[in-house]
PDB file of C-alpha atoms in Angstrom:
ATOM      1  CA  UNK T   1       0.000   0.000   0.000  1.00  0.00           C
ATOM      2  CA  UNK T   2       1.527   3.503  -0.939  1.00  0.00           C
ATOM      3  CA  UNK T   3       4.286   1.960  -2.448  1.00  0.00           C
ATOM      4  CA  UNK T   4       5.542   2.799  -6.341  1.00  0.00           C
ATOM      5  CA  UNK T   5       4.241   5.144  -8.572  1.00  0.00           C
ATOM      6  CA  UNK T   6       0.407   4.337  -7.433  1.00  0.00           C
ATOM      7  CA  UNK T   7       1.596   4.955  -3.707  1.00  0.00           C
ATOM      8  CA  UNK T   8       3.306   8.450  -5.096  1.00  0.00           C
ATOM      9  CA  UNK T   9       0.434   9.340  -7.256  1.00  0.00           C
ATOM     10  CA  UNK T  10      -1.880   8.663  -4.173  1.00  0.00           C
ATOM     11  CA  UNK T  11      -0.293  10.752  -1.568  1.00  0.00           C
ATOM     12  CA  UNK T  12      -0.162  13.994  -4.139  1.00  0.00           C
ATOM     13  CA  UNK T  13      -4.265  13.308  -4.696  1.00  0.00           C
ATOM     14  CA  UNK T  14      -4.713  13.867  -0.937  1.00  0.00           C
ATOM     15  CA  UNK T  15      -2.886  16.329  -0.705  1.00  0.00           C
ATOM     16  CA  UNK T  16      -4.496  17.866  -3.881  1.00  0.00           C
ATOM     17  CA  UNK T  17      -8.034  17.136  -2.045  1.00  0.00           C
ATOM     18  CA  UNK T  18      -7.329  18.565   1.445  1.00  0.00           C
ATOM     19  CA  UNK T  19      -6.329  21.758  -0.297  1.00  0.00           C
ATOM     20  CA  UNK T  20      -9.256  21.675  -2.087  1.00  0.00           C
ATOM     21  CA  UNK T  21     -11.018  20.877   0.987  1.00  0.00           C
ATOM     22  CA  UNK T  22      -9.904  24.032   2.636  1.00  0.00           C
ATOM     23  CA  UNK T  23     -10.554  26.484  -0.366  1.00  0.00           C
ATOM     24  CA  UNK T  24     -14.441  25.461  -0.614  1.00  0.00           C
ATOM     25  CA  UNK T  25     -15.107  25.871   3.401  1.00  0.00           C
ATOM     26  CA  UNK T  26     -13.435  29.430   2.835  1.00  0.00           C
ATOM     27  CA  UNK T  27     -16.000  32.245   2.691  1.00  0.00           C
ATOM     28  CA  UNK T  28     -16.281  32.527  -1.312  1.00  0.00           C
ATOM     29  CA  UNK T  29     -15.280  28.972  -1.762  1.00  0.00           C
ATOM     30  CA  UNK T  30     -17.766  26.890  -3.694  1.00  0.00           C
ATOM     31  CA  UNK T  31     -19.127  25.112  -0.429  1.00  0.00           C
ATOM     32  CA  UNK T  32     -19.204  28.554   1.245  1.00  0.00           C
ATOM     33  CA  UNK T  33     -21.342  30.092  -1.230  1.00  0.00           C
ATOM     34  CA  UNK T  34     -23.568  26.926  -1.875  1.00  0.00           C
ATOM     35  CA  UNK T  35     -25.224  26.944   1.703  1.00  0.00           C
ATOM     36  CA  UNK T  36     -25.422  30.460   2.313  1.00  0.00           C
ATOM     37  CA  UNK T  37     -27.359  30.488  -0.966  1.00  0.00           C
ATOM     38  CA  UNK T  38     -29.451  27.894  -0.089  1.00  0.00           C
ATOM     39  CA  UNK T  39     -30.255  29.745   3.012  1.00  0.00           C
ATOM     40  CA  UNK T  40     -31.091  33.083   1.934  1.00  0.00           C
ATOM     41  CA  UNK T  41     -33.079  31.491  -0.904  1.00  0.00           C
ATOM     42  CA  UNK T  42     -35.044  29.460   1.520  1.00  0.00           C
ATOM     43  CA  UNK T  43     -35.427  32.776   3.840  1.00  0.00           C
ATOM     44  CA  UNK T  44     -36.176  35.391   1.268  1.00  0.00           C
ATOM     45  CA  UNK T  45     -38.658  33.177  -0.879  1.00  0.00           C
ATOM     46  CA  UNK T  46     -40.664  32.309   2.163  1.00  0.00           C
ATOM     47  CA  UNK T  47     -40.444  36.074   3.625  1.00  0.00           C
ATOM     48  CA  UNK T  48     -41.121  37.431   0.192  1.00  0.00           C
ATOM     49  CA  UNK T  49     -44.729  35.256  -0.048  1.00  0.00           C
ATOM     50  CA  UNK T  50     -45.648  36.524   3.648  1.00  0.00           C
ATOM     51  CA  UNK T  51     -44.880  39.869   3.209  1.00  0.00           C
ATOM     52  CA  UNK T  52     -47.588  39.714   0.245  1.00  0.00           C
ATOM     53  CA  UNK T  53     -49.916  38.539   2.947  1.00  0.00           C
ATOM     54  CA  UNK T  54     -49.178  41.321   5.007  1.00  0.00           C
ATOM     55  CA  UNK T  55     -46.947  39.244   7.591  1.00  0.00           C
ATOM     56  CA  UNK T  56     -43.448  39.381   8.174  1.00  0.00           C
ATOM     57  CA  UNK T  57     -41.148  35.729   8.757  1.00  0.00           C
ATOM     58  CA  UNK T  58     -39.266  35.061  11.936  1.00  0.00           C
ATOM     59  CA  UNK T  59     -37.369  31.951  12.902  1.00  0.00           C
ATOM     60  CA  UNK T  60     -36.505  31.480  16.587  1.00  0.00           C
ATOM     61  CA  UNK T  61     -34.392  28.548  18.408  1.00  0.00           C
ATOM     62  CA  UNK T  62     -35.611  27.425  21.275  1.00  0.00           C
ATOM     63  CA  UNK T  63     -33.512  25.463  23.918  1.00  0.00           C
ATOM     64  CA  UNK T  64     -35.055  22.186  24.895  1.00  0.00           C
ATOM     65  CA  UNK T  65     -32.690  20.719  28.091  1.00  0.00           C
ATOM     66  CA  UNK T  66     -32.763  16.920  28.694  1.00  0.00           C
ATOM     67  CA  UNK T  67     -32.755  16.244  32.291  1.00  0.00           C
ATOM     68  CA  UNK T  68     -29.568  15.626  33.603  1.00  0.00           C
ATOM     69  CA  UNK T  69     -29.009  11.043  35.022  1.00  0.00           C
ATOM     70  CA  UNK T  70     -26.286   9.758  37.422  1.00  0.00           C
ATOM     71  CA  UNK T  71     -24.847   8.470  34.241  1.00  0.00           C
ATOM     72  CA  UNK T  72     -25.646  11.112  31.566  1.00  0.00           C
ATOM     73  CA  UNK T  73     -24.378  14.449  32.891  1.00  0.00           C
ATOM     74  CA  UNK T  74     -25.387  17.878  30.461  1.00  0.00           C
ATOM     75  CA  UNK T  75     -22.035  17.371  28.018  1.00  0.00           C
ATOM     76  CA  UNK T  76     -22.885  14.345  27.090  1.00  0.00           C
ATOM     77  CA  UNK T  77     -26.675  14.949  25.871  1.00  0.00           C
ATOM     78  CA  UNK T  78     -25.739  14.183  22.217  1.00  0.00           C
ATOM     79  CA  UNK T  79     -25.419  11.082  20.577  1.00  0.00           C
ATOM     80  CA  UNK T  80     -21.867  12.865  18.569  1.00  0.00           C
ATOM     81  CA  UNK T  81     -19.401  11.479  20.938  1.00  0.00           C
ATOM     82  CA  UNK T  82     -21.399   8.884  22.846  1.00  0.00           C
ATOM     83  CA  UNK T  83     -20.578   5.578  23.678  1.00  0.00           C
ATOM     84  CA  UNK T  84     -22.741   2.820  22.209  1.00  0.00           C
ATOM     85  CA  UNK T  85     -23.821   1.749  26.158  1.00  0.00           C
ATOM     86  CA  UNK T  86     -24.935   5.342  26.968  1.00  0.00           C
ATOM     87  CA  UNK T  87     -27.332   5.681  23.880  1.00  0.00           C
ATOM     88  CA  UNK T  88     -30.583   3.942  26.207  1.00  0.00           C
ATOM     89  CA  UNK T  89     -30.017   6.320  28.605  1.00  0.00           C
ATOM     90  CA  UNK T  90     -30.107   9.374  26.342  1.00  0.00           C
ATOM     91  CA  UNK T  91     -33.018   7.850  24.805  1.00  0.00           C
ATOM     92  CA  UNK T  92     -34.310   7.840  28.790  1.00  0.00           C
ATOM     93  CA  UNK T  93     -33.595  11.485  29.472  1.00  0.00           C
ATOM     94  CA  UNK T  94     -35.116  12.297  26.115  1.00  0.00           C
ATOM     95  CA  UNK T  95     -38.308  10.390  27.240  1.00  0.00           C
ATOM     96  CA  UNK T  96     -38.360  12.291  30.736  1.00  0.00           C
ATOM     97  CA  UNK T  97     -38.377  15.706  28.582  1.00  0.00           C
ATOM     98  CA  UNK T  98     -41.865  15.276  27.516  1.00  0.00           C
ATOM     99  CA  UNK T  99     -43.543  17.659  30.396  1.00  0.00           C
ATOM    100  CA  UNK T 100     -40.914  20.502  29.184  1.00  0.00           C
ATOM    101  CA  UNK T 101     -41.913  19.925  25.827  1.00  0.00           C
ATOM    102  CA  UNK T 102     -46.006  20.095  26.972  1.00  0.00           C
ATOM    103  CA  UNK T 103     -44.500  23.204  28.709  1.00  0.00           C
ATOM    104  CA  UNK T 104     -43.487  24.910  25.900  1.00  0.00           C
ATOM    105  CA  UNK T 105     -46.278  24.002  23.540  1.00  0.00           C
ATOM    106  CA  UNK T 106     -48.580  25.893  25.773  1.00  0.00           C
ATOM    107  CA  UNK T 107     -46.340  28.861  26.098  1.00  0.00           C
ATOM    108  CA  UNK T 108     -46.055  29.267  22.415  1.00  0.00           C
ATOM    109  CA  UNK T 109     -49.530  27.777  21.110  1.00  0.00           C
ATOM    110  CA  UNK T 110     -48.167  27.004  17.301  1.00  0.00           C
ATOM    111  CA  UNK T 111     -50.502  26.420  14.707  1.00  0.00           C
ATOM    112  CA  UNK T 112     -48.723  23.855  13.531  1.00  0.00           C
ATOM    113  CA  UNK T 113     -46.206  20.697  15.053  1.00  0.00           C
ATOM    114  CA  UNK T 114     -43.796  19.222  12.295  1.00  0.00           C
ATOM    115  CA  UNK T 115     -42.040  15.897  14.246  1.00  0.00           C
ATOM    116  CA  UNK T 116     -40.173  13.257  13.056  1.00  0.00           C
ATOM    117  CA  UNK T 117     -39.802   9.727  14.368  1.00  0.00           C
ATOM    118  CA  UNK T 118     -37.713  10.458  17.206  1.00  0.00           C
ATOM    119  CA  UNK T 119     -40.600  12.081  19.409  1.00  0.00           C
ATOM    120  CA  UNK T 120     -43.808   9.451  19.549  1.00  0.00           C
ATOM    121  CA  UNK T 121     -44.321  11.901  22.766  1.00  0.00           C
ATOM    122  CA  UNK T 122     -44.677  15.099  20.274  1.00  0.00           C
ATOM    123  CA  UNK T 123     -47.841  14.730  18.571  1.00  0.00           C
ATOM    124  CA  UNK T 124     -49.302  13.030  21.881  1.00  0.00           C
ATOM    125  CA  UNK T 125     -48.749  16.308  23.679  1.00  0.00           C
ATOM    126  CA  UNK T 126     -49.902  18.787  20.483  1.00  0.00           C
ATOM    127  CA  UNK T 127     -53.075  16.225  20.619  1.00  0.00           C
ATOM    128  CA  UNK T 128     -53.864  17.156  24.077  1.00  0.00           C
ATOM    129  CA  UNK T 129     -53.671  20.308  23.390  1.00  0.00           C
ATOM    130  CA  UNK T 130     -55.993  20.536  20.314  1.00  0.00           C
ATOM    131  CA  UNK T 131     -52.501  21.524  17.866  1.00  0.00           C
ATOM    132  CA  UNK T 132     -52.244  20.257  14.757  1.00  0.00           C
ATOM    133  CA  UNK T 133     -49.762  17.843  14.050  1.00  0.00           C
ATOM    134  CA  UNK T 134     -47.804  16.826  10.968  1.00  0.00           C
ATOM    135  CA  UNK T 135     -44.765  14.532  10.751  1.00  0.00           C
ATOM    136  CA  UNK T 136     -41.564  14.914   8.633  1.00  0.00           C
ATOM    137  CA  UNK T 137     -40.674  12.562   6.545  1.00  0.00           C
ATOM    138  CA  UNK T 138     -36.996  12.983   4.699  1.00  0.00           C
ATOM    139  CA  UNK T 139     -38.312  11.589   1.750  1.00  0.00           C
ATOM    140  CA  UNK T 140     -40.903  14.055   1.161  1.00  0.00           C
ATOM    141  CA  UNK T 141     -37.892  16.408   0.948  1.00  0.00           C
ATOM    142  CA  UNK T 142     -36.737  18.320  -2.641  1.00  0.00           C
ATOM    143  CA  UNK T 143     -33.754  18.993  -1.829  1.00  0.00           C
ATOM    144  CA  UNK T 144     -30.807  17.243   0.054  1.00  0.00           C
ATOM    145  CA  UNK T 145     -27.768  18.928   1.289  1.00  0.00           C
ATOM    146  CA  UNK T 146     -24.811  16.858   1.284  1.00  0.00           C
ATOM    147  CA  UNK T 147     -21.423  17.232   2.696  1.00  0.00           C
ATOM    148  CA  UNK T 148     -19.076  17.436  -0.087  1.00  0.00           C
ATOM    149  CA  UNK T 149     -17.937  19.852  -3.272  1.00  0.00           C
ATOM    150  CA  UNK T 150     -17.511  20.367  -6.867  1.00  0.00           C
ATOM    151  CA  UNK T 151     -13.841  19.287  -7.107  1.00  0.00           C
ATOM    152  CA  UNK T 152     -13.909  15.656  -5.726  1.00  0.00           C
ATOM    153  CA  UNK T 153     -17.165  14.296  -5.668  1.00  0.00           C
ATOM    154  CA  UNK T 154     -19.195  16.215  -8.859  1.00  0.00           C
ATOM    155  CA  UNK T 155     -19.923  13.307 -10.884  1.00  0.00           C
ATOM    156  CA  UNK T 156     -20.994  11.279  -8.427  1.00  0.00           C
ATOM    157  CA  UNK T 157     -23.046  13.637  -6.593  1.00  0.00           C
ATOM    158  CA  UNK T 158     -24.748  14.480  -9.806  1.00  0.00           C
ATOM    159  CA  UNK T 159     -25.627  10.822 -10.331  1.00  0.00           C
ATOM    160  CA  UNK T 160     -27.103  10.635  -6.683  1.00  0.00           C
ATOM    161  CA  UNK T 161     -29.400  13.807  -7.985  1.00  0.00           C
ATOM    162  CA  UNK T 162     -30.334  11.387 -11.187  1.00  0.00           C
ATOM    163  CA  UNK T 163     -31.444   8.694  -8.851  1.00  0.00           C
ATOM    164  CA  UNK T 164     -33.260  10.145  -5.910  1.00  0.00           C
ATOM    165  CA  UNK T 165     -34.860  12.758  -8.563  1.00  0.00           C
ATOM    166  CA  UNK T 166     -33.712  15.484  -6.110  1.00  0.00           C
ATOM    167  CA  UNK T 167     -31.835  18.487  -6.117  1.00  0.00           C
ATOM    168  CA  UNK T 168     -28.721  18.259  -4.198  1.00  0.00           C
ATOM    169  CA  UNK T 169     -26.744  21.215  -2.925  1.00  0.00           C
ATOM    170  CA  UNK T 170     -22.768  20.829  -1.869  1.00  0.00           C
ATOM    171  CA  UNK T 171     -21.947  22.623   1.777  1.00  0.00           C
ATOM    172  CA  UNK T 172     -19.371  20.708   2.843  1.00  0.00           C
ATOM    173  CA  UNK T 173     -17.035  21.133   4.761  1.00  0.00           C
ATOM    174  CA  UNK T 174     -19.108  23.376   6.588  1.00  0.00           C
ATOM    175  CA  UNK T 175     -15.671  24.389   8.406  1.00  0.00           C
ATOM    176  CA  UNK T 176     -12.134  24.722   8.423  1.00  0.00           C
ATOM    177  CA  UNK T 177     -10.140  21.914   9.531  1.00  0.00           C
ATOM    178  CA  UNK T 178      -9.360  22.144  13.206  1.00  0.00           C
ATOM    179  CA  UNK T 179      -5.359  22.496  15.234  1.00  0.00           C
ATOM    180  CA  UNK T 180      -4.463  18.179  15.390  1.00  0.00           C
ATOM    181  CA  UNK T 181      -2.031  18.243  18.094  1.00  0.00           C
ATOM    182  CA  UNK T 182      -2.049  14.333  16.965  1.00  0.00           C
ATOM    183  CA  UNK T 183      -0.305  15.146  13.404  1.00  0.00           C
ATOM    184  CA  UNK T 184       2.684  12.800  14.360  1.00  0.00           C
ATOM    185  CA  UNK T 185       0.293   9.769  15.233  1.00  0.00           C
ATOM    186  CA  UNK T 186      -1.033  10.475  12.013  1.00  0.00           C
ATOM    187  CA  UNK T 187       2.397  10.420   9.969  1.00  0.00           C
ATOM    188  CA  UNK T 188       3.087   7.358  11.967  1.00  0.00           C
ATOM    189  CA  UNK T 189       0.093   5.464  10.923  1.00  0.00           C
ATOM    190  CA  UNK T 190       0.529   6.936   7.023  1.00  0.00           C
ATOM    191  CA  UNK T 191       4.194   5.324   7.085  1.00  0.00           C
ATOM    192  CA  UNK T 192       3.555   2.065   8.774  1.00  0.00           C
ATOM    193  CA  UNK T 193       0.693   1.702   6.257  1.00  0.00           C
ATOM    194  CA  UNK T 194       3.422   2.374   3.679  1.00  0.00           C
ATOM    195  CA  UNK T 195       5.029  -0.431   4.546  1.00  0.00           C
ATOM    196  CA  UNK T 196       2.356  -2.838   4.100  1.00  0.00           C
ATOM    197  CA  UNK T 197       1.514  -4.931   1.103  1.00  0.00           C
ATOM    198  CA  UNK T 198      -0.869  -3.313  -1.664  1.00  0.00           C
ATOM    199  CA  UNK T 199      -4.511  -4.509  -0.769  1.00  0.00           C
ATOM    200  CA  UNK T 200      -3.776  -6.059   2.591  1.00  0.00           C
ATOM    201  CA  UNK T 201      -5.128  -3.038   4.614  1.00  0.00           C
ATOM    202  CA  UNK T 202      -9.078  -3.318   4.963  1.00  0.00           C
ATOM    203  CA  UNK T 203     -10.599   0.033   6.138  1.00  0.00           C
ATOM    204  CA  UNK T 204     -14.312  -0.116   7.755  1.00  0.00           C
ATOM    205  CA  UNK T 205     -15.969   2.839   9.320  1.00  0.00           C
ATOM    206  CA  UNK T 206     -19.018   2.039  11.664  1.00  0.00           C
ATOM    207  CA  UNK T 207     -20.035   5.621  11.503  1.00  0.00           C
ATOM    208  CA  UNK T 208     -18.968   9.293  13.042  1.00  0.00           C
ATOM    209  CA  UNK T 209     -21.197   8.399  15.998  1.00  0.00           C
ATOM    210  CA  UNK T 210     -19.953   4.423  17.176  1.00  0.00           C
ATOM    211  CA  UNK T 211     -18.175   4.283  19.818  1.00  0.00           C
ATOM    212  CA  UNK T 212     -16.786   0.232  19.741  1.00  0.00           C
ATOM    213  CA  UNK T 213     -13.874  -0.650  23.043  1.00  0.00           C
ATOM    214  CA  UNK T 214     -10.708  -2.545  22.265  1.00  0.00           C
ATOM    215  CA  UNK T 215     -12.744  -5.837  22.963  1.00  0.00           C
ATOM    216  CA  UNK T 216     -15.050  -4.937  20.145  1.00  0.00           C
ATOM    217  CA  UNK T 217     -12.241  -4.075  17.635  1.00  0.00           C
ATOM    218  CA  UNK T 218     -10.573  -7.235  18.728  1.00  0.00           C
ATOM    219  CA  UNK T 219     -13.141  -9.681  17.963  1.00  0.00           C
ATOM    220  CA  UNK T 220     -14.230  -7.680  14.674  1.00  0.00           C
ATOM    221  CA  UNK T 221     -10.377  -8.173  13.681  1.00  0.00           C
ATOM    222  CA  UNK T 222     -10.438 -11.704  14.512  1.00  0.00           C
TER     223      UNK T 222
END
């Protein structure tokens, strides 16, 4: 692996990429300029057919806190990060914020509740409350934003547009790679890759958010 001219001609493509990489999260850079297009096309078409209604658009965030468990203190009320044996107990503290949701259904009486899958509590709570309730579906979706960019992945992001029969819009990387203070692990792991045989390296990725111990990788090796 990374050995003769293939091994040569690799290593200048990455580098070639993560250049790339860096000029489209760059404000002006084709990722850049993709998503804040798509959002102040989103914004402006929806405030535009309001405003001929005589309303005006707002969009406001509103904090929803789990409640904190023995096991699952505040930082760790993500799933980005968590280990596979916490995920029931998120799913728990999720559960238990049901009354804060009911809380702030009544405080802001929408006309409407869009929910996805992940809240069977949601429309149980806008049902008690005589709200409307609608749930999201990704499917129903037009258009799909995807984390990648012109120069690596065009022709194969186009075909994905072919196939799903959807629009797909490029914003990644949404930022700027981050300080590694782990860059000589990494050149470590490059060069003792370089030293092994081409095709006897198998790479598998369980996902950004599986968390697997050295028991798991063990047995998955074995």
């Amino acid at each position: 692996m990374l050995q003769g001219e293939k091994g040569k001609e690799m290593r200048i493509n990455a580098k070639e990429w993560k250049r790339k990489a860096r000029e489209a999260s760059k404000v002006g850079g084709s990722s850049y300029n993709n998503f804040q297009r798509f959002k102040k096309e989103a914004l402006l078409s929806g405030d535009k057919t309001l405003r001929n209604e005589g309303l005006s658009l707002s969009i406001s965030v509103i904090e929803l806190l789990l409640p904190e468990l023995p096991d699952l203190p505040s930082d760790l009320h993500s799933t980005n990060g968590l280990a596979v044996h916490l995920m029931p107990i998120l799913k728990q503290a999720f559960d238990m914020s049901s009354p804060k949701f009911m809380k702030l259904l009544k405080n802001l009486s929408p006309d409407l509740l869009i929910y996805d899958i992940i809240q069977p509590w949601a429309p149980t709570a806008a049902s008690s409350l005589g709200i409307p309730r609608v749930v999201f579906i990704i499917r129903s979706s037009s258009i799909v934003l995807i984390k990648s960019f012109n120069e690596i992945e065009c022709k194969y992001v186009d075909h994905l547009s072919l196939l799903t029969d959807k629009k797909i819009v490029r914003v990644g990387p949404f930022v700027a790679d981050p300080y590694c203070p782990d860059t000589e692990q990494n050149t470590m792991i490059i060069e003792w890759l370089g030293t092994k045989a081409t095709g006897s390296i198998v790479f598998v990725s369980f996902g950004s958010e599986c968390f697997l111990f050295s028991a798991d990788l063990e047995e998955i090796a074995s």
